[in-house]
Coordinates of C-alpha atoms (C1' of nucleotides) in Angstrom, one line a residue:
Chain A
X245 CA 0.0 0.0 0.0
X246 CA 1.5 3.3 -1.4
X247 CA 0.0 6.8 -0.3
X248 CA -0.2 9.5 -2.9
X249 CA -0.8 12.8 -0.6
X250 CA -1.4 15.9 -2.7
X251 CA -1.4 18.9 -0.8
X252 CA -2.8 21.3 -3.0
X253 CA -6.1 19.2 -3.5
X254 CA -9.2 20.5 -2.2
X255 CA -9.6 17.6 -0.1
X256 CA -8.0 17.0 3.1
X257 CA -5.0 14.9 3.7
X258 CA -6.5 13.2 6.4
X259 CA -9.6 12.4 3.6
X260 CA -6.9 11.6 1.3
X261 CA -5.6 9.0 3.1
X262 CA -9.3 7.7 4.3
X263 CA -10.7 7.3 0.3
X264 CA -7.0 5.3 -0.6
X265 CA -7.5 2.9 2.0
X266 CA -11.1 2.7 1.0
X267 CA -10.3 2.3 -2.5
X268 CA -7.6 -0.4 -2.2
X269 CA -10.4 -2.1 -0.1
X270 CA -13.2 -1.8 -2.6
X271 CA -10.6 -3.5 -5.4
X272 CA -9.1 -6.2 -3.6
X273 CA -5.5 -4.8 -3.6
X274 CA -6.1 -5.0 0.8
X275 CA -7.8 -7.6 1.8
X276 CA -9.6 -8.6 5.3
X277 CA -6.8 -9.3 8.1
X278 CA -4.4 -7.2 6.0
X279 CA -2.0 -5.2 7.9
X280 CA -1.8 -1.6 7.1
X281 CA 1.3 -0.2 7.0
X282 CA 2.4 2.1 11.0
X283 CA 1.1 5.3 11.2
X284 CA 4.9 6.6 11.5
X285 CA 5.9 4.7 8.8
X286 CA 3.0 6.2 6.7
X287 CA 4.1 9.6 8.1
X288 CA 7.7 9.3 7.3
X289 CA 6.8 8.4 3.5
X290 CA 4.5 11.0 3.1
X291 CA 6.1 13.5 4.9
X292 CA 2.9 14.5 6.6
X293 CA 2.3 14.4 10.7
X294 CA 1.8 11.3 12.8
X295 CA -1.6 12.9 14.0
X296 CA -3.2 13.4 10.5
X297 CA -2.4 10.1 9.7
X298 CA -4.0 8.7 12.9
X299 CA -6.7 10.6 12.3
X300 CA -7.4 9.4 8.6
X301 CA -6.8 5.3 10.8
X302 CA -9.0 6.7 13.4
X303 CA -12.2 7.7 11.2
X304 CA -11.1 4.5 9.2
X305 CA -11.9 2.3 12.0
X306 CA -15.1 4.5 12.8
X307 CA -16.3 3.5 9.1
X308 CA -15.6 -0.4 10.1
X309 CA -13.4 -0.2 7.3
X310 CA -10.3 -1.3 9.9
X311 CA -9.3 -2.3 13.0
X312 CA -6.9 -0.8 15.0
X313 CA -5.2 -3.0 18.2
X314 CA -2.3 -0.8 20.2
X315 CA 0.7 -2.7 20.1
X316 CA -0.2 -4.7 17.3
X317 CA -1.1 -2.6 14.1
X318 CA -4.1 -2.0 11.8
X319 CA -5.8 -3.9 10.1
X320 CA -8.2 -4.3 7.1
X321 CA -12.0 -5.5 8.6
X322 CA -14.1 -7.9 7.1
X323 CA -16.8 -6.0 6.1
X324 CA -19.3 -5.0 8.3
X325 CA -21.8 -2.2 7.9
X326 CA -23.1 -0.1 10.9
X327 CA -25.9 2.2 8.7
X328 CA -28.9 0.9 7.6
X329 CA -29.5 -0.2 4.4
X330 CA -31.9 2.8 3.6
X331 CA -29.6 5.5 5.2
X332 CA -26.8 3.8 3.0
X333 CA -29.0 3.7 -0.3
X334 CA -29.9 7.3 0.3
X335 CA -26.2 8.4 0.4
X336 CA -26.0 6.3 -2.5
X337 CA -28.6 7.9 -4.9
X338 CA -27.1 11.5 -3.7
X339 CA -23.6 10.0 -5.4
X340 CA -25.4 9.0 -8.9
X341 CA -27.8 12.2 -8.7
X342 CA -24.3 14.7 -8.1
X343 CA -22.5 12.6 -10.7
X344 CA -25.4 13.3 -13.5
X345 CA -25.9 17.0 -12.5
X346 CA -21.9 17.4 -12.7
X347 CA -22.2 15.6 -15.8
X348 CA -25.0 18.0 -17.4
X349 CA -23.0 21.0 -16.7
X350 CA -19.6 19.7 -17.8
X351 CA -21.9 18.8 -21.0
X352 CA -20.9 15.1 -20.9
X353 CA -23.3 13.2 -22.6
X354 CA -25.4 10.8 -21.3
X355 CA -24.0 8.2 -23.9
X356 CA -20.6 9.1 -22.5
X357 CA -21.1 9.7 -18.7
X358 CA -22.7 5.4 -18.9
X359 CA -19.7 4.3 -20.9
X360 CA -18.0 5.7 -17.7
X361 CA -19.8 3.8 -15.5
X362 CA -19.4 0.9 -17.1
X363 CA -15.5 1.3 -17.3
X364 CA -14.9 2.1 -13.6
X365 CA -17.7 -0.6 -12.7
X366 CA -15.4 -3.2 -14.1
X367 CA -12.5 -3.0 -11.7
X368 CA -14.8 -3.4 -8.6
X369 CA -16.8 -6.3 -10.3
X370 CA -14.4 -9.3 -9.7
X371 CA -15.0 -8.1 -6.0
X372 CA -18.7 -8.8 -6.1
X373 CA -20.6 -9.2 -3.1
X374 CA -24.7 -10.2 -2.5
Chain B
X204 CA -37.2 28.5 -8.4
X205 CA -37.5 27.9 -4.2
X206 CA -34.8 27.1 -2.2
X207 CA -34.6 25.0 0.3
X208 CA -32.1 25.5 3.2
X209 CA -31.7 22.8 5.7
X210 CA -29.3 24.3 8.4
X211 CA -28.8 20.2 9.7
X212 CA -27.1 19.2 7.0
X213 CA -23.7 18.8 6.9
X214 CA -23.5 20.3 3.5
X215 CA -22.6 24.5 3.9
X216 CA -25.4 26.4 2.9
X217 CA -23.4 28.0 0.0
X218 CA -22.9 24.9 -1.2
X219 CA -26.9 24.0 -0.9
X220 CA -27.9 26.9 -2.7
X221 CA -25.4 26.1 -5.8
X222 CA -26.1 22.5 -6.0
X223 CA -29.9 23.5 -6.3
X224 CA -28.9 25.7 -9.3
X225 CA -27.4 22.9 -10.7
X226 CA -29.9 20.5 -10.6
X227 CA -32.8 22.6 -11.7
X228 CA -30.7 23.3 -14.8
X229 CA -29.4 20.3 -15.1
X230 CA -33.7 18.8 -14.7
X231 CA -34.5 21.3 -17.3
X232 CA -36.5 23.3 -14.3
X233 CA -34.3 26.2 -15.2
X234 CA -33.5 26.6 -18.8
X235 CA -30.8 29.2 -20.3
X236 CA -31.7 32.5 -20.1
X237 CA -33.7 31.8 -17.3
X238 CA -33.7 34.5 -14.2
X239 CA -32.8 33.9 -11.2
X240 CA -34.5 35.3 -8.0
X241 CA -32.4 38.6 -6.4
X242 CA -29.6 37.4 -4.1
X243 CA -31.7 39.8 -1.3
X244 CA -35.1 37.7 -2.3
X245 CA -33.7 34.8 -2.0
X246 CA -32.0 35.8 1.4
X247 CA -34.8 37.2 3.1
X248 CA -36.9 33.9 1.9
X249 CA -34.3 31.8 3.2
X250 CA -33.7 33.7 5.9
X251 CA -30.1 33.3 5.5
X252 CA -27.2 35.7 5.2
X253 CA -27.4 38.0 1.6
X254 CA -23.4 37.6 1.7
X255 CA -24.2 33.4 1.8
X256 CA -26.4 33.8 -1.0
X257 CA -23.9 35.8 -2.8
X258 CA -21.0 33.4 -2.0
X259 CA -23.4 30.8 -4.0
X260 CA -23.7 32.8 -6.7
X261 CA -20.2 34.1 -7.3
X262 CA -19.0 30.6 -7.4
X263 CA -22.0 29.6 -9.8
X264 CA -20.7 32.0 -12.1
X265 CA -17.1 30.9 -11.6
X266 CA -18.4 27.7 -12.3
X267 CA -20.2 29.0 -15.5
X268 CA -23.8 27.6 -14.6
X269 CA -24.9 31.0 -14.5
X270 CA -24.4 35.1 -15.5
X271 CA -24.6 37.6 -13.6
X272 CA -25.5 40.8 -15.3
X273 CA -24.8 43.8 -12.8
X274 CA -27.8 45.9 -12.3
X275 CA -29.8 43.1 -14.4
X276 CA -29.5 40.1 -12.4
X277 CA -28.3 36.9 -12.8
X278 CA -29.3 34.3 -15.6
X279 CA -28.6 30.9 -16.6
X280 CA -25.8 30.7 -19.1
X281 CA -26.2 28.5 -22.2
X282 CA -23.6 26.2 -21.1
X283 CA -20.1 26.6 -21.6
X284 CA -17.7 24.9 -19.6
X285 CA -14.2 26.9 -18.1
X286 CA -12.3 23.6 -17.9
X287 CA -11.0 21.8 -20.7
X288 CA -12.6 18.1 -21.8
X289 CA -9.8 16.0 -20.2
X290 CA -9.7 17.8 -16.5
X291 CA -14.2 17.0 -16.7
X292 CA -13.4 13.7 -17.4
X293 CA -11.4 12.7 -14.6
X294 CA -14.2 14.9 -11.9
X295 CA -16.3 12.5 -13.7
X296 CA -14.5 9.5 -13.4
X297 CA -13.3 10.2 -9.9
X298 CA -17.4 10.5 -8.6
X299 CA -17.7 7.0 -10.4
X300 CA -14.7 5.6 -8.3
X301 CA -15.9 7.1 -4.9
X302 CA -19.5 6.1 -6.0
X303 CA -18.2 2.1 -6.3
X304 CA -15.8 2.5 -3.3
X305 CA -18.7 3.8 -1.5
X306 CA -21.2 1.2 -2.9
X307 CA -18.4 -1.5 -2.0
X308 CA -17.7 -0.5 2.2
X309 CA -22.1 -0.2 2.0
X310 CA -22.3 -3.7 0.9
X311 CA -24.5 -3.0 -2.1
X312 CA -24.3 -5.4 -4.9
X313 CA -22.5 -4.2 -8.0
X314 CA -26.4 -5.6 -9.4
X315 CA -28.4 -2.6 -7.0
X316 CA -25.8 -0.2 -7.4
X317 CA -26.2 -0.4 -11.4
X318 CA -29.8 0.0 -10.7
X319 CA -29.5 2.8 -8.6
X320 CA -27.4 4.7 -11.6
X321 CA -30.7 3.7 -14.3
X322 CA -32.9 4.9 -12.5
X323 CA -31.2 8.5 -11.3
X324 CA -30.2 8.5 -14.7
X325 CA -34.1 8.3 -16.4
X326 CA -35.2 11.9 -14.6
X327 CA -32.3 13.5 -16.5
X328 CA -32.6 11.6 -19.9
X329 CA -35.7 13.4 -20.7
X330 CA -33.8 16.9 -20.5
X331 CA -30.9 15.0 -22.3
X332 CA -28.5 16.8 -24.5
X333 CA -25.8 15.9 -26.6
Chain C
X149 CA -24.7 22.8 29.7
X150 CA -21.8 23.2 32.3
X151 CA -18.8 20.5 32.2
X152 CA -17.2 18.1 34.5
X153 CA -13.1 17.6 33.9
X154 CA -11.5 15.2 35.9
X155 CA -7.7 14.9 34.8
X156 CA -7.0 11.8 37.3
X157 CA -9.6 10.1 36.1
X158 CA -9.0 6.6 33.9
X159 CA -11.3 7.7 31.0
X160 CA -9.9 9.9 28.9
X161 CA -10.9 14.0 28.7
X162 CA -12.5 13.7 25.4
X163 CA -14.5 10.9 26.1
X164 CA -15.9 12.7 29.7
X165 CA -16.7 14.9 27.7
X166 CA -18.8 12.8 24.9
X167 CA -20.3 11.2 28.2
X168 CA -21.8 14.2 29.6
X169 CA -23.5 14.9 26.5
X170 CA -24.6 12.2 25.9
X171 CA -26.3 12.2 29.4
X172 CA -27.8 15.4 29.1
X173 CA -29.1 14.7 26.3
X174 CA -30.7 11.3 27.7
X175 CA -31.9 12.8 30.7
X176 CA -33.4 15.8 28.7
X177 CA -31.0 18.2 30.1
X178 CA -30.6 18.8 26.0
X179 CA -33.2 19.2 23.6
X180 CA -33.2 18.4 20.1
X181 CA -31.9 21.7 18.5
X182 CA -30.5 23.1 21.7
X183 CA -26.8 24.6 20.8
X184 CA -23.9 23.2 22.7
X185 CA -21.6 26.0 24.4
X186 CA -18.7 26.8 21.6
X187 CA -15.8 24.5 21.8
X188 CA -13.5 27.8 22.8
X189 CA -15.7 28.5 25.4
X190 CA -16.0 24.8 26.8
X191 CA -12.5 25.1 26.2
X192 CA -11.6 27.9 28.6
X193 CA -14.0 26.8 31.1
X194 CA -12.5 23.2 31.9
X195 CA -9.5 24.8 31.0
X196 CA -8.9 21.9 28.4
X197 CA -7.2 22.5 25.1
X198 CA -9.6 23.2 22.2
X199 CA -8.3 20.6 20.1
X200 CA -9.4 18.4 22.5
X201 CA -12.9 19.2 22.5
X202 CA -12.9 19.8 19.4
X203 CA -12.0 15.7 19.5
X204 CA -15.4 14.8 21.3
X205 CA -17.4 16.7 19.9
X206 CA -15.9 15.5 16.6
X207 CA -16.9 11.8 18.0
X208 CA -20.6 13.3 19.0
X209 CA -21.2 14.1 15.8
X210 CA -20.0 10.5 14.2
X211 CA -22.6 9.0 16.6
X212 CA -25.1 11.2 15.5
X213 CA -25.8 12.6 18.9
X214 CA -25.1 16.6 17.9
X215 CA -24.7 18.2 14.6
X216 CA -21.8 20.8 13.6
X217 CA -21.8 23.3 11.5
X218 CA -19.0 25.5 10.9
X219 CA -19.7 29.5 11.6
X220 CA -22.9 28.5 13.0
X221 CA -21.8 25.9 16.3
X222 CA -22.9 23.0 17.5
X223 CA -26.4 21.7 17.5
X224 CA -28.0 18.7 19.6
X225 CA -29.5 16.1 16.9
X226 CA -32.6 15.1 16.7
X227 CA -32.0 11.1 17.4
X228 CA -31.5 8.7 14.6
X229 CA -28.8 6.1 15.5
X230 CA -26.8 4.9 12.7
X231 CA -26.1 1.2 14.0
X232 CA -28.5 -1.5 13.1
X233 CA -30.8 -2.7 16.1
X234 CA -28.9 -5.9 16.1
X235 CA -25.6 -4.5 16.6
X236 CA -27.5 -2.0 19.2
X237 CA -28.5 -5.0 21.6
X238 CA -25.3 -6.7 21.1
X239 CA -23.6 -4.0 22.6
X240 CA -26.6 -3.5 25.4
X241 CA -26.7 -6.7 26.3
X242 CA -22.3 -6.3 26.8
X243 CA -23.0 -3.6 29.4
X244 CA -25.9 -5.6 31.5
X245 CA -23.1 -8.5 31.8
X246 CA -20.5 -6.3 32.7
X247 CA -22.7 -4.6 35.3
X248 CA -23.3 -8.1 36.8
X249 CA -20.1 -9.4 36.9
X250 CA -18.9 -6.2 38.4
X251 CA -21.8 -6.7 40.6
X252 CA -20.9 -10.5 41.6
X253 CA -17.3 -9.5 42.4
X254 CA -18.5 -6.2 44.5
X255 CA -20.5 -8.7 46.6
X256 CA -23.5 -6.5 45.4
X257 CA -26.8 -8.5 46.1
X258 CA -29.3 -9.4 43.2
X259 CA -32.1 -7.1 45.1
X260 CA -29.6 -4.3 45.6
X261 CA -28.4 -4.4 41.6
X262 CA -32.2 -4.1 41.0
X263 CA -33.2 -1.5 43.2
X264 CA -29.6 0.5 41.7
X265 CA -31.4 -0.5 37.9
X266 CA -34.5 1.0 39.3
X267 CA -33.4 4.0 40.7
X268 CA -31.1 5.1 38.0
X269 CA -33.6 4.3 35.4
X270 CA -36.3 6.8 37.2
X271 CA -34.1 9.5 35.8
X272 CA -34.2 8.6 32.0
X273 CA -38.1 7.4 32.0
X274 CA -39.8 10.3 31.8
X275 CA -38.2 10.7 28.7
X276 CA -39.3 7.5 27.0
X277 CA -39.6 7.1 23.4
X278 CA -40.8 4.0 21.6
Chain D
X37 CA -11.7 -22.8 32.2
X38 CA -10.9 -22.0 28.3
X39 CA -10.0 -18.5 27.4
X40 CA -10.9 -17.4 23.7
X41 CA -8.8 -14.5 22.4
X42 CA -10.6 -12.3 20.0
X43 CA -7.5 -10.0 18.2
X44 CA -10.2 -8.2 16.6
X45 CA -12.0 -7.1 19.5
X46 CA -11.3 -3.5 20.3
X47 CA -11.0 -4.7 23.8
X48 CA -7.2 -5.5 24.8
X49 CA -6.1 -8.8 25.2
X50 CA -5.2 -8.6 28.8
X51 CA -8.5 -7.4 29.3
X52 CA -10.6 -9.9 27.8
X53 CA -8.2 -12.6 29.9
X54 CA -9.4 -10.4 33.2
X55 CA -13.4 -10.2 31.9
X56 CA -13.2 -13.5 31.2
X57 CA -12.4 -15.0 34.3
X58 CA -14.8 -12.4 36.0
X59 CA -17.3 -13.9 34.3
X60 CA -16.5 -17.3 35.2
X61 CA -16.1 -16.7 38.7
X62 CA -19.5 -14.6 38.8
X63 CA -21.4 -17.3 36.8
X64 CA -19.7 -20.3 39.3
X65 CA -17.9 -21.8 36.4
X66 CA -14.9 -21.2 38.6
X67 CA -15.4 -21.5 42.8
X68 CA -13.1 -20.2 45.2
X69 CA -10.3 -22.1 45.9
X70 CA -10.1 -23.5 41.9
X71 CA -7.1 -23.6 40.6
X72 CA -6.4 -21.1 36.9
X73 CA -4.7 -22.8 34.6
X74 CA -0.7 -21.7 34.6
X75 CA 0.4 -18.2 33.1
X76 CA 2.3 -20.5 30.4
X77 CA -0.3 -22.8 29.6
X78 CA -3.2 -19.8 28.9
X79 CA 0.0 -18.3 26.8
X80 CA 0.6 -21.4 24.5
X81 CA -3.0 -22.5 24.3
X82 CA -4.6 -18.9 22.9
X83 CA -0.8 -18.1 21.4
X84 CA -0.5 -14.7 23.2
X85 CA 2.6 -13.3 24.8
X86 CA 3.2 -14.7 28.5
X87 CA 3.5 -10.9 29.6
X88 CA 0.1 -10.0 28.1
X89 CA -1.3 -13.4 30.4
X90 CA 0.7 -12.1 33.0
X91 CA -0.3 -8.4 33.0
X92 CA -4.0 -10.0 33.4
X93 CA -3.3 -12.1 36.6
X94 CA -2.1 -9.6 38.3
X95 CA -4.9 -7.3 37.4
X96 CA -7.2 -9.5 38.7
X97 CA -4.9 -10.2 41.4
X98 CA -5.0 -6.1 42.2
X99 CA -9.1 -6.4 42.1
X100 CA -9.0 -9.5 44.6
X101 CA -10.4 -11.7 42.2
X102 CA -8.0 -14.2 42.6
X103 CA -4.9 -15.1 44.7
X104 CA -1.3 -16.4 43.4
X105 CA 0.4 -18.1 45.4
X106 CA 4.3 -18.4 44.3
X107 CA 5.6 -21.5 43.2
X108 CA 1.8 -23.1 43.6
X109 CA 0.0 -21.5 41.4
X110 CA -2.9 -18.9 40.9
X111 CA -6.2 -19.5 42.8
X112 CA -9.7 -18.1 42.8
X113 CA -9.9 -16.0 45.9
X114 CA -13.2 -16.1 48.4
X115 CA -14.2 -12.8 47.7
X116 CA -12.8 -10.1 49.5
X117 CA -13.3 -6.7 48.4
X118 CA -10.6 -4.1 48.6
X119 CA -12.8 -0.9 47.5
X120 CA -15.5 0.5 50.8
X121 CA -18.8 0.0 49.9
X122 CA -19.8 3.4 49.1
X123 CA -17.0 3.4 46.4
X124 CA -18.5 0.1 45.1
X125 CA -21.8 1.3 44.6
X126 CA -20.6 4.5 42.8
X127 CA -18.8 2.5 40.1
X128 CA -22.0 -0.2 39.9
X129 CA -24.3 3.2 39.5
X130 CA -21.8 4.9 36.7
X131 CA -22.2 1.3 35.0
X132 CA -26.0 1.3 35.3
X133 CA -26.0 5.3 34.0
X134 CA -24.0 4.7 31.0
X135 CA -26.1 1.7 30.4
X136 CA -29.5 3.8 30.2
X137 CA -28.0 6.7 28.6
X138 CA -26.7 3.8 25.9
X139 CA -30.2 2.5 25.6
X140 CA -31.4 5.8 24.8
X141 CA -29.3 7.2 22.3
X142 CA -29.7 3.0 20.2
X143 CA -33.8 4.2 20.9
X144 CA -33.9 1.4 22.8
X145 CA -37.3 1.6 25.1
X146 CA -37.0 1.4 28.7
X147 CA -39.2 -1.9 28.6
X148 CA -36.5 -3.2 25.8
X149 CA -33.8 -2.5 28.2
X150 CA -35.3 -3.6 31.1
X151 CA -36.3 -6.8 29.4
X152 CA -32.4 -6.8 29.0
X153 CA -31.6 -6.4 32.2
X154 CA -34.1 -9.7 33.4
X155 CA -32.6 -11.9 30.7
X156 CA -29.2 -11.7 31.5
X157 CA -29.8 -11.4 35.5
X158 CA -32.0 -14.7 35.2
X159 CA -28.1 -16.5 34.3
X160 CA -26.6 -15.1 37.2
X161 CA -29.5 -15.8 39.9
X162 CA -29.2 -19.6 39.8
X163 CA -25.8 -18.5 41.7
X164 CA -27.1 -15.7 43.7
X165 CA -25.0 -15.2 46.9
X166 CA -26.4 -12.7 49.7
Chain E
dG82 C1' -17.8 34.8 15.6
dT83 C1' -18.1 29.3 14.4
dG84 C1' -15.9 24.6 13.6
dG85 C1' -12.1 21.9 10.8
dT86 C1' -7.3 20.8 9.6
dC87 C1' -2.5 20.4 10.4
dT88 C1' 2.0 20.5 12.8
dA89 C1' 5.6 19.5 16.3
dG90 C1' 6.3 17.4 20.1
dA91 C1' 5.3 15.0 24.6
dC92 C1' 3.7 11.1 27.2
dC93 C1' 1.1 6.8 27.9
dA94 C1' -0.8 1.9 27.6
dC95 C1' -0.3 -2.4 25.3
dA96 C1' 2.1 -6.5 23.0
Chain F
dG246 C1' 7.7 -1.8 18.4
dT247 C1' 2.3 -0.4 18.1
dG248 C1' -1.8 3.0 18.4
dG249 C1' -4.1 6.7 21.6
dT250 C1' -4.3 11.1 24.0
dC251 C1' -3.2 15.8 24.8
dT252 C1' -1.1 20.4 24.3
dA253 C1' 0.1 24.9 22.1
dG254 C1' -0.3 27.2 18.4
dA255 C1' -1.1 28.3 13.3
dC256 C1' -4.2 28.9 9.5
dC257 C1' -8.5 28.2 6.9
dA258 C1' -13.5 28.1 5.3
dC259 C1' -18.0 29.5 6.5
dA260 C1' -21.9 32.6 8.4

DNA sequence: GTGGTCTAGACCACA
DNA sequence: GTGGTCTAGACCACA
């Protein structure tokens, strides 16, 4: 697991972190019982402070995306999920309805904005899950 | 065009207000050309701060969702887009990839989540464009 | 809303903090929609770093016990838990065992437990919610 | 008595060691007098460090729970209580108070948790001491 | 004014 | 070694 920080993105380095974690998760390149690499270790590469990245493991572990043990490390969870399904569905739809608004406006058509669907869908397929 | 403020959400309330814009035009609700309500109208209906409505607007017209003609008002533009085809492309692709990360850690089957994204998708193909 | 700080205690500052919400908000000391003093201010008082109550209230919010929003404060919620009823018992039914264990070893009667269950519970019935 | 570590419980090792014979002692799997199985026996059998085993013995040693005697072995003690009785009764009645305000905020009714709180007393009753 | 992020550095509990 | 807590202080976005 490598971390790509970018400091000028709008997004947070702590959020950074989070959504790499999350994706590596989501594609199978961590699997459950994986060990995430130490927070200092993590800080040292990326040059960014101990706290932010035990922040970023923190809210992680608050997502049930890993576990955290003192003295032993972090690890990747075996996928349980706290919200209910409608509260997650709802989040969901919000995703697909931004997506299609951000889509009108950057006049992408809709031809185009499913063709991109369909291309990311594929690397999270082999993962697939009832 | 009414807006709807909900001070509970986590969203700002700038960022309310221009994510409203959006969808109305991207709906078809607002069309180009359109007016939009006075930033003070829209304040004192709201009951928010005129300089939060004003933040909204200033970065819709950054954004180049809308016009704003002093002394006129503001209108919807007829869609051009600052940012070059490539730089859209990857905002697009990376809302896919968050969408399937976040689909993945929810535990929704690749099956709904394709579903979710057809059905979003019908309310905006009747206002399609190219 | 006035705090409690008690630096020699084994629970950390952040989470006597969460605590005390949490049982004001239980025992209808907080209201949905009652604002929580400003993290400076709760800050100065207990005379507790900012950043640390900035921590719980951070954790409030993830348990969807208060809502923040930035330039406006910080805003009791109005109740929906996150976990799934399942995973709520679980963790209930944890805390009754604990509390009788703890009771065996204290060489704490059965009738005293319950008359401590009843007492204590007097407090948070009036506020009963289906 | 059979100790099951759990490495992805958030609860430390030593810890659930300590619960665990707590709850044996409490439920009269264990009488006073038995005999714990030897520090290094626990350690190979659940493949934990001998420290982590130890550091749990002599926690429970420190709550009176059980007795070691050197060179013989450790021993469940015949309940004596270090902590005054007033000091008992606060910690039971913090336990019972975070228990409610728990309940509340999982919107678990007060006849839920109270059903809760019969159920798992009915397993300790059948070895109810005065 | 409000809360959120980040740093640098200390100290602690656990394995 | 591991992660967790806390401080002091800076800087930012939002209302």
């Amino acid at each position: 697991m490598i971390f790509q920080v970018n400091l000028s993105d709008a997004k947070s380095v702590y959020r950074q972190i989070c959504d790499q974690v999350k994706y590596a998760v989501a594609t199978g390149v961590l699997a459950p019982g994986d060990r995430l690499p130490a927070i200092r270790e993590v800080a040292a590469r990326t040059r960014v402070n101990r706290n932010t990245i035990a922040k970023a493991y923190t809210e992680l572990e608050r997502e049930s995306v890993i576990l955290s043990r003192p003295g032993q490390g972090s690890f990747v969870a075996n996928g349980s999920t706290a919200l209910q399904k409608q509260q997650r569905m709802k989040i969901i739809e919000g995703m697909v309805r931004d997506f299609y608004v951000q889509g009108y406006h950057f006049q992408i058509s809709p031809e185009e904005l499913r063709a991109v669907v369909e291309r990311v869908g594929r690397k999270f397929e082999k993962e697939g899950q009832s």
